[in-house]
Amino acid sequence: MVELHDSAKLLPYQLSGGMKQRTAIARALAANPKIILMDEPFAALDAITREMMQVHLKKIWAQTHKSIFFITHDVEEALLLATRVLVMSPHPGRIVKEMVNPFAPELGHYSTSQVRSSKAFVELREYLIAEIRGSHPS
C-alpha cells in the first residue's frame, strides 16, 4: 500500500525522508486502528516529496477508509487532503472555525495543481489564513 516493495532490503539509514514517512504510515496501518493520528507528518520534507506523500496518503485513505486526524500548519495541505477542516487560533489554542472542505469531492477527480490554482481555492485559503491570524470576522 505504501509502495516500498523495491526498498524492502534497504537499511533504515538508506531510506529517504519520504520512504521513512511511508514506513511510519505502514507501521500505523499494520495495527489496523480505527483512527490514525498524523501530527505534521510531512513538515520536514521538501516540496516535491511532500506533494508525492500527499498523493500517497490520499490513495491509502481511498483504499482503507480509515479516519485520519491530520494536523498541519499548512493551510493548502489541509485543503488538499481534508474532508473537514478545523481552524485553531494561535493563543489561546481554540477552535475558531469548523467546516466541510468544499474541495474534498474534487480532490479525487482533478490534479492537485488544478485544484490549487482555482480562484475558489485561493480565496478560501486566504480566508482561512485570515481566520488563523484573527483578522477576519467569523
PDB file of N, CA, C and O in Angstrom, residues 70-125:
ATOM      1  N   PHE A  70      -5.428  14.641  10.818  1.00  0.00           N
ATOM      2  CA  PHE A  70      -4.199  15.155  10.231  1.00  0.00           C
ATOM      3  C   PHE A  70      -3.969  16.578  10.729  1.00  0.00           C
ATOM      4  O   PHE A  70      -4.751  17.481  10.439  1.00  0.00           O
ATOM      5  N   ILE A  71      -2.908  16.776  11.474  1.00  0.00           N
ATOM      6  CA  ILE A  71      -2.582  18.093  11.998  1.00  0.00           C
ATOM      7  C   ILE A  71      -1.523  18.714  11.098  1.00  0.00           C
ATOM      8  O   ILE A  71      -0.504  18.089  10.810  1.00  0.00           O
ATOM      9  N   THR A  72      -1.783  19.944  10.653  1.00  0.00           N
ATOM     10  CA  THR A  72      -0.827  20.643   9.806  1.00  0.00           C
ATOM     11  C   THR A  72      -0.937  22.141  10.024  1.00  0.00           C
ATOM     12  O   THR A  72      -2.007  22.644  10.367  1.00  0.00           O
ATOM     13  N   HIS A  73       0.189  22.822   9.837  1.00  0.00           N
ATOM     14  CA  HIS A  73       0.192  24.284   9.852  1.00  0.00           C
ATOM     15  C   HIS A  73       0.052  24.836   8.439  1.00  0.00           C
ATOM     16  O   HIS A  73      -0.016  26.041   8.246  1.00  0.00           O
ATOM     17  N   ASP A  74       0.007  23.961   7.463  1.00  0.00           N
ATOM     18  CA  ASP A  74      -0.047  24.344   6.053  1.00  0.00           C
ATOM     19  C   ASP A  74      -1.510  24.346   5.591  1.00  0.00           C
ATOM     20  O   ASP A  74      -2.118  23.286   5.418  1.00  0.00           O
ATOM     21  N   VAL A  75      -2.061  25.521   5.381  1.00  0.00           N
ATOM     22  CA  VAL A  75      -3.473  25.659   5.006  1.00  0.00           C
ATOM     23  C   VAL A  75      -3.746  24.958   3.674  1.00  0.00           C
ATOM     24  O   VAL A  75      -4.768  24.279   3.525  1.00  0.00           O
ATOM     25  N   GLU A  76      -2.848  25.099   2.711  1.00  0.00           N
ATOM     26  CA  GLU A  76      -3.034  24.425   1.417  1.00  0.00           C
ATOM     27  C   GLU A  76      -3.096  22.911   1.604  1.00  0.00           C
ATOM     28  O   GLU A  76      -3.931  22.246   1.005  1.00  0.00           O
ATOM     29  N   GLU A  77      -2.209  22.378   2.437  1.00  0.00           N
ATOM     30  CA  GLU A  77      -2.194  20.942   2.677  1.00  0.00           C
ATOM     31  C   GLU A  77      -3.519  20.491   3.281  1.00  0.00           C
ATOM     32  O   GLU A  77      -4.069  19.462   2.878  1.00  0.00           O
ATOM     33  N   ALA A  78      -4.049  21.263   4.206  1.00  0.00           N
ATOM     34  CA  ALA A  78      -5.338  20.923   4.812  1.00  0.00           C
ATOM     35  C   ALA A  78      -6.434  20.886   3.756  1.00  0.00           C
ATOM     36  O   ALA A  78      -7.245  19.960   3.714  1.00  0.00           O
ATOM     37  N   LEU A  79      -6.438  21.882   2.877  1.00  0.00           N
ATOM     38  CA  LEU A  79      -7.474  21.940   1.844  1.00  0.00           C
ATOM     39  C   LEU A  79      -7.290  20.865   0.774  1.00  0.00           C
ATOM     40  O   LEU A  79      -8.256  20.458   0.136  1.00  0.00           O
ATOM     41  N   LEU A  80      -6.072  20.394   0.584  1.00  0.00           N
ATOM     42  CA  LEU A  80      -5.816  19.359  -0.420  1.00  0.00           C
ATOM     43  C   LEU A  80      -6.081  17.949   0.105  1.00  0.00           C
ATOM     44  O   LEU A  80      -6.298  17.033  -0.673  1.00  0.00           O
ATOM     45  N   LEU A  81      -6.079  17.772   1.431  1.00  0.00           N
ATOM     46  CA  LEU A  81      -6.217  16.427   1.993  1.00  0.00           C
ATOM     47  C   LEU A  81      -7.512  16.193   2.770  1.00  0.00           C
ATOM     48  O   LEU A  81      -7.970  15.057   2.857  1.00  0.00           O
ATOM     49  N   ALA A  82      -8.064  17.224   3.332  1.00  0.00           N
ATOM     50  CA  ALA A  82      -9.139  17.040   4.311  1.00  0.00           C
ATOM     51  C   ALA A  82     -10.530  16.962   3.720  1.00  0.00           C
ATOM     52  O   ALA A  82     -10.825  17.556   2.693  1.00  0.00           O
ATOM     53  N   THR A  83     -11.390  16.237   4.418  1.00  0.00           N
ATOM     54  CA  THR A  83     -12.817  16.298   4.130  1.00  0.00           C
ATOM     55  C   THR A  83     -13.462  17.350   5.044  1.00  0.00           C
ATOM     56  O   THR A  83     -14.446  17.965   4.670  1.00  0.00           O
ATOM     57  N   ARG A  84     -12.889  17.524   6.236  1.00  0.00           N
ATOM     58  CA  ARG A  84     -13.317  18.565   7.178  1.00  0.00           C
ATOM     59  C   ARG A  84     -12.084  19.319   7.643  1.00  0.00           C
ATOM     60  O   ARG A  84     -11.018  18.723   7.793  1.00  0.00           O
ATOM     61  N   VAL A  85     -12.254  20.603   7.907  1.00  0.00           N
ATOM     62  CA  VAL A  85     -11.146  21.435   8.362  1.00  0.00           C
ATOM     63  C   VAL A  85     -11.540  22.109   9.668  1.00  0.00           C
ATOM     64  O   VAL A  85     -12.627  22.690   9.765  1.00  0.00           O
ATOM     65  N   LEU A  86     -10.663  22.011  10.652  1.00  0.00           N
ATOM     66  CA  LEU A  86     -10.822  22.728  11.914  1.00  0.00           C
ATOM     67  C   LEU A  86      -9.690  23.744  11.981  1.00  0.00           C
ATOM     68  O   LEU A  86      -8.530  23.385  11.850  1.00  0.00           O
ATOM     69  N   VAL A  87     -10.030  25.003  12.201  1.00  0.00           N
ATOM     70  CA  VAL A  87      -9.037  26.065  12.296  1.00  0.00           C
ATOM     71  C   VAL A  87      -8.904  26.459  13.753  1.00  0.00           C
ATOM     72  O   VAL A  87      -9.908  26.691  14.427  1.00  0.00           O
ATOM     73  N   MET A  88      -7.654  26.527  14.213  1.00  0.00           N
ATOM     74  CA  MET A  88      -7.410  26.918  15.601  1.00  0.00           C
ATOM     75  C   MET A  88      -6.751  28.279  15.657  1.00  0.00           C
ATOM     76  O   MET A  88      -5.958  28.626  14.785  1.00  0.00           O
ATOM     77  N   SER A  89      -7.074  29.030  16.698  1.00  0.00           N
ATOM     78  CA  SER A  89      -6.416  30.312  16.931  1.00  0.00           C
ATOM     79  C   SER A  89      -5.046  30.038  17.552  1.00  0.00           C
ATOM     80  O   SER A  89      -4.845  28.997  18.184  1.00  0.00           O
ATOM     81  N   PRO A  90      -4.113  30.991  17.394  1.00  0.00           N
ATOM     82  CA  PRO A  90      -2.780  30.753  17.937  1.00  0.00           C
ATOM     83  C   PRO A  90      -2.717  30.805  19.469  1.00  0.00           C
ATOM     84  O   PRO A  90      -2.177  29.919  20.090  1.00  0.00           O
ATOM     85  N   HIS A  91      -3.249  31.862  20.085  1.00  0.00           N
ATOM     86  CA  HIS A  91      -3.167  31.985  21.545  1.00  0.00           C
ATOM     87  C   HIS A  91      -4.448  32.615  22.061  1.00  0.00           C
ATOM     88  O   HIS A  91      -4.736  33.746  21.689  1.00  0.00           O
ATOM     89  N   PRO A  92      -5.216  31.987  22.866  1.00  0.00           N
ATOM     90  CA  PRO A  92      -5.072  30.592  23.275  1.00  0.00           C
ATOM     91  C   PRO A  92      -5.525  29.660  22.160  1.00  0.00           C
ATOM     92  O   PRO A  92      -6.354  30.029  21.326  1.00  0.00           O
ATOM     93  N   GLY A  93      -4.978  28.474  22.134  1.00  0.00           N
ATOM     94  CA  GLY A  93      -5.345  27.497  21.111  1.00  0.00           C
ATOM     95  C   GLY A  93      -6.781  27.032  21.311  1.00  0.00           C
ATOM     96  O   GLY A  93      -7.091  26.360  22.285  1.00  0.00           O
ATOM     97  N   ARG A  94      -7.656  27.442  20.402  1.00  0.00           N
ATOM     98  CA  ARG A  94      -9.051  27.007  20.469  1.00  0.00           C
ATOM     99  C   ARG A  94      -9.592  26.943  19.041  1.00  0.00           C
ATOM    100  O   ARG A  94      -9.083  27.607  18.143  1.00  0.00           O
ATOM    101  N   ILE A  95     -10.604  26.148  18.843  1.00  0.00           N
ATOM    102  CA  ILE A  95     -11.199  26.019  17.515  1.00  0.00           C
ATOM    103  C   ILE A  95     -12.009  27.274  17.233  1.00  0.00           C
ATOM    104  O   ILE A  95     -12.896  27.635  18.001  1.00  0.00           O
ATOM    105  N   VAL A  96     -11.678  27.946  16.130  1.00  0.00           N
ATOM    106  CA  VAL A  96     -12.396  29.163  15.751  1.00  0.00           C
ATOM    107  C   VAL A  96     -13.258  28.958  14.515  1.00  0.00           C
ATOM    108  O   VAL A  96     -14.111  29.782  14.208  1.00  0.00           O
ATOM    109  N   LYS A  97     -13.039  27.860  13.814  1.00  0.00           N
ATOM    110  CA  LYS A  97     -13.801  27.592  12.593  1.00  0.00           C
ATOM    111  C   LYS A  97     -13.797  26.093  12.347  1.00  0.00           C
ATOM    112  O   LYS A  97     -12.790  25.430  12.482  1.00  0.00           O
ATOM    113  N   GLU A  98     -14.958  25.583  11.994  1.00  0.00           N
ATOM    114  CA  GLU A  98     -15.090  24.178  11.579  1.00  0.00           C
ATOM    115  C   GLU A  98     -15.898  24.188  10.295  1.00  0.00           C
ATOM    116  O   GLU A  98     -16.925  24.852  10.215  1.00  0.00           O
ATOM    117  N   MET A  99     -15.409  23.467   9.295  1.00  0.00           N
ATOM    118  CA  MET A  99     -16.111  23.475   8.022  1.00  0.00           C
ATOM    119  C   MET A  99     -15.883  22.192   7.246  1.00  0.00           C
ATOM    120  O   MET A  99     -14.867  21.531   7.404  1.00  0.00           O
ATOM    121  N   VAL A 100     -16.859  21.847   6.444  1.00  0.00           N
ATOM    122  CA  VAL A 100     -16.688  20.766   5.479  1.00  0.00           C
ATOM    123  C   VAL A 100     -15.867  21.355   4.340  1.00  0.00           C
ATOM    124  O   VAL A 100     -16.139  22.464   3.878  1.00  0.00           O
ATOM    125  N   ASN A 101     -14.855  20.637   3.912  1.00  0.00           N
ATOM    126  CA  ASN A 101     -13.995  21.130   2.837  1.00  0.00           C
ATOM    127  C   ASN A 101     -14.744  21.056   1.508  1.00  0.00           C
ATOM    128  O   ASN A 101     -15.042  19.973   1.022  1.00  0.00           O
ATOM    129  N   PRO A 102     -15.028  22.199   0.892  1.00  0.00           N
ATOM    130  CA  PRO A 102     -15.774  22.170  -0.372  1.00  0.00           C
ATOM    131  C   PRO A 102     -14.982  21.541  -1.520  1.00  0.00           C
ATOM    132  O   PRO A 102     -15.558  21.172  -2.537  1.00  0.00           O
ATOM    133  N   PHE A 103     -13.675  21.375  -1.354  1.00  0.00           N
ATOM    134  CA  PHE A 103     -12.845  20.789  -2.410  1.00  0.00           C
ATOM    135  C   PHE A 103     -12.691  19.287  -2.267  1.00  0.00           C
ATOM    136  O   PHE A 103     -12.164  18.634  -3.163  1.00  0.00           O
ATOM    137  N   ALA A 104     -13.144  18.710  -1.168  1.00  0.00           N
ATOM    138  CA  ALA A 104     -12.971  17.276  -0.931  1.00  0.00           C
ATOM    139  C   ALA A 104     -13.476  16.406  -2.080  1.00  0.00           C
ATOM    140  O   ALA A 104     -12.768  15.498  -2.519  1.00  0.00           O
ATOM    141  N   PRO A 105     -14.685  16.640  -2.622  1.00  0.00           N
ATOM    142  CA  PRO A 105     -15.148  15.794  -3.731  1.00  0.00           C
ATOM    143  C   PRO A 105     -14.286  15.919  -4.986  1.00  0.00           C
ATOM    144  O   PRO A 105     -14.155  14.983  -5.756  1.00  0.00           O
ATOM    145  N   GLU A 106     -13.676  17.084  -5.188  1.00  0.00           N
ATOM    146  CA  GLU A 106     -12.875  17.324  -6.386  1.00  0.00           C
ATOM    147  C   GLU A 106     -11.488  16.700  -6.304  1.00  0.00           C
ATOM    148  O   GLU A 106     -10.841  16.483  -7.320  1.00  0.00           O
ATOM    149  N   LEU A 107     -11.011  16.422  -5.090  1.00  0.00           N
ATOM    150  CA  LEU A 107      -9.628  16.010  -4.915  1.00  0.00           C
ATOM    151  C   LEU A 107      -9.304  14.692  -5.594  1.00  0.00           C
ATOM    152  O   LEU A 107      -8.172  14.466  -5.988  1.00  0.00           O
ATOM    153  N   GLY A 108     -10.271  13.832  -5.765  1.00  0.00           N
ATOM    154  CA  GLY A 108     -10.024  12.573  -6.449  1.00  0.00           C
ATOM    155  C   GLY A 108     -10.161  12.668  -7.953  1.00  0.00           C
ATOM    156  O   GLY A 108      -9.741  11.776  -8.672  1.00  0.00           O
ATOM    157  N   HIS A 109     -10.725  13.754  -8.447  1.00  0.00           N
ATOM    158  CA  HIS A 109     -11.023  13.872  -9.872  1.00  0.00           C
ATOM    159  C   HIS A 109     -10.095  14.816 -10.621  1.00  0.00           C
ATOM    160  O   HIS A 109      -9.983  14.727 -11.833  1.00  0.00           O
ATOM    161  N   TYR A 110      -9.478  15.743  -9.910  1.00  0.00           N
ATOM    162  CA  TYR A 110      -8.628  16.739 -10.559  1.00  0.00           C
ATOM    163  C   TYR A 110      -7.228  16.662  -9.978  1.00  0.00           C
ATOM    164  O   TYR A 110      -7.026  16.233  -8.847  1.00  0.00           O
ATOM    165  N   SER A 111      -6.250  17.129 -10.736  1.00  0.00           N
ATOM    166  CA  SER A 111      -4.883  17.154 -10.232  1.00  0.00           C
ATOM    167  C   SER A 111      -4.774  18.206  -9.136  1.00  0.00           C
ATOM    168  O   SER A 111      -5.557  19.159  -9.085  1.00  0.00           O
ATOM    169  N   THR A 112      -3.795  18.019  -8.285  1.00  0.00           N
ATOM    170  CA  THR A 112      -3.551  18.975  -7.207  1.00  0.00           C
ATOM    171  C   THR A 112      -3.343  20.373  -7.766  1.00  0.00           C
ATOM    172  O   THR A 112      -3.856  21.345  -7.227  1.00  0.00           O
ATOM    173  N   SER A 113      -2.603  20.478  -8.873  1.00  0.00           N
ATOM    174  CA  SER A 113      -2.326  21.807  -9.439  1.00  0.00           C
ATOM    175  C   SER A 113      -3.601  22.460  -9.970  1.00  0.00           C
ATOM    176  O   SER A 113      -3.752  23.681  -9.871  1.00  0.00           O
ATOM    177  N   GLN A 114      -4.532  21.671 -10.519  1.00  0.00           N
ATOM    178  CA  GLN A 114      -5.797  22.242 -10.993  1.00  0.00           C
ATOM    179  C   GLN A 114      -6.610  22.804  -9.830  1.00  0.00           C
ATOM    180  O   GLN A 114      -7.163  23.894  -9.920  1.00  0.00           O
ATOM    181  N   VAL A 115      -6.695  22.041  -8.748  1.00  0.00           N
ATOM    182  CA  VAL A 115      -7.461  22.485  -7.583  1.00  0.00           C
ATOM    183  C   VAL A 115      -6.780  23.695  -6.962  1.00  0.00           C
ATOM    184  O   VAL A 115      -7.412  24.720  -6.681  1.00  0.00           O
ATOM    185  N   ARG A 116      -5.462  23.607  -6.759  1.00  0.00           N
ATOM    186  CA  ARG A 116      -4.686  24.659  -6.102  1.00  0.00           C
ATOM    187  C   ARG A 116      -4.752  25.995  -6.857  1.00  0.00           C
ATOM    188  O   ARG A 116      -4.705  27.048  -6.245  1.00  0.00           O
ATOM    189  N   SER A 117      -4.865  25.951  -8.164  1.00  0.00           N
ATOM    190  CA  SER A 117      -4.853  27.190  -8.949  1.00  0.00           C
ATOM    191  C   SER A 117      -6.241  27.787  -9.181  1.00  0.00           C
ATOM    192  O   SER A 117      -6.360  28.864  -9.757  1.00  0.00           O
ATOM    193  N   SER A 118      -7.282  27.122  -8.705  1.00  0.00           N
ATOM    194  CA  SER A 118      -8.629  27.667  -8.910  1.00  0.00           C
ATOM    195  C   SER A 118      -8.852  28.904  -8.040  1.00  0.00           C
ATOM    196  O   SER A 118      -8.304  29.028  -6.943  1.00  0.00           O
ATOM    197  N   LYS A 119      -9.653  29.800  -8.535  1.00  0.00           N
ATOM    198  CA  LYS A 119      -9.949  31.048  -7.819  1.00  0.00           C
ATOM    199  C   LYS A 119     -10.600  30.752  -6.464  1.00  0.00           C
ATOM    200  O   LYS A 119     -10.256  31.358  -5.450  1.00  0.00           O
ATOM    201  N   ALA A 120     -11.524  29.800  -6.441  1.00  0.00           N
ATOM    202  CA  ALA A 120     -12.226  29.461  -5.194  1.00  0.00           C
ATOM    203  C   ALA A 120     -11.252  28.919  -4.144  1.00  0.00           C
ATOM    204  O   ALA A 120     -11.365  29.242  -2.960  1.00  0.00           O
ATOM    205  N   PHE A 121     -10.281  28.119  -4.571  1.00  0.00           N
ATOM    206  CA  PHE A 121      -9.285  27.565  -3.650  1.00  0.00           C
ATOM    207  C   PHE A 121      -8.442  28.684  -3.058  1.00  0.00           C
ATOM    208  O   PHE A 121      -8.239  28.745  -1.838  1.00  0.00           O
ATOM    209  N   VAL A 122      -7.956  29.567  -3.898  1.00  0.00           N
ATOM    210  CA  VAL A 122      -7.113  30.680  -3.444  1.00  0.00           C
ATOM    211  C   VAL A 122      -7.886  31.564  -2.470  1.00  0.00           C
ATOM    212  O   VAL A 122      -7.364  31.961  -1.421  1.00  0.00           O
ATOM    213  N   GLU A 123      -9.141  31.853  -2.783  1.00  0.00           N
ATOM    214  CA  GLU A 123      -9.955  32.693  -1.895  1.00  0.00           C
ATOM    215  C   GLU A 123     -10.196  32.030  -0.547  1.00  0.00           C
ATOM    216  O   GLU A 123     -10.103  32.685   0.496  1.00  0.00           O
ATOM    217  N   LEU A 124     -10.481  30.721  -0.551  1.00  0.00           N
ATOM    218  CA  LEU A 124     -10.712  30.032   0.720  1.00  0.00           C
ATOM    219  C   LEU A 124      -9.420  29.943   1.520  1.00  0.00           C
ATOM    220  O   LEU A 124      -9.426  30.113   2.742  1.00  0.00           O
ATOM    221  N   ARG A 125      -8.325  29.691   0.849  1.00  0.00           N
ATOM    222  CA  ARG A 125      -7.027  29.655   1.528  1.00  0.00           C
ATOM    223  C   ARG A 125      -6.755  30.982   2.229  1.00  0.00           C
ATOM    224  O   ARG A 125      -6.391  31.011   3.409  1.00  0.00           O
TER     225      ARG A 125
END
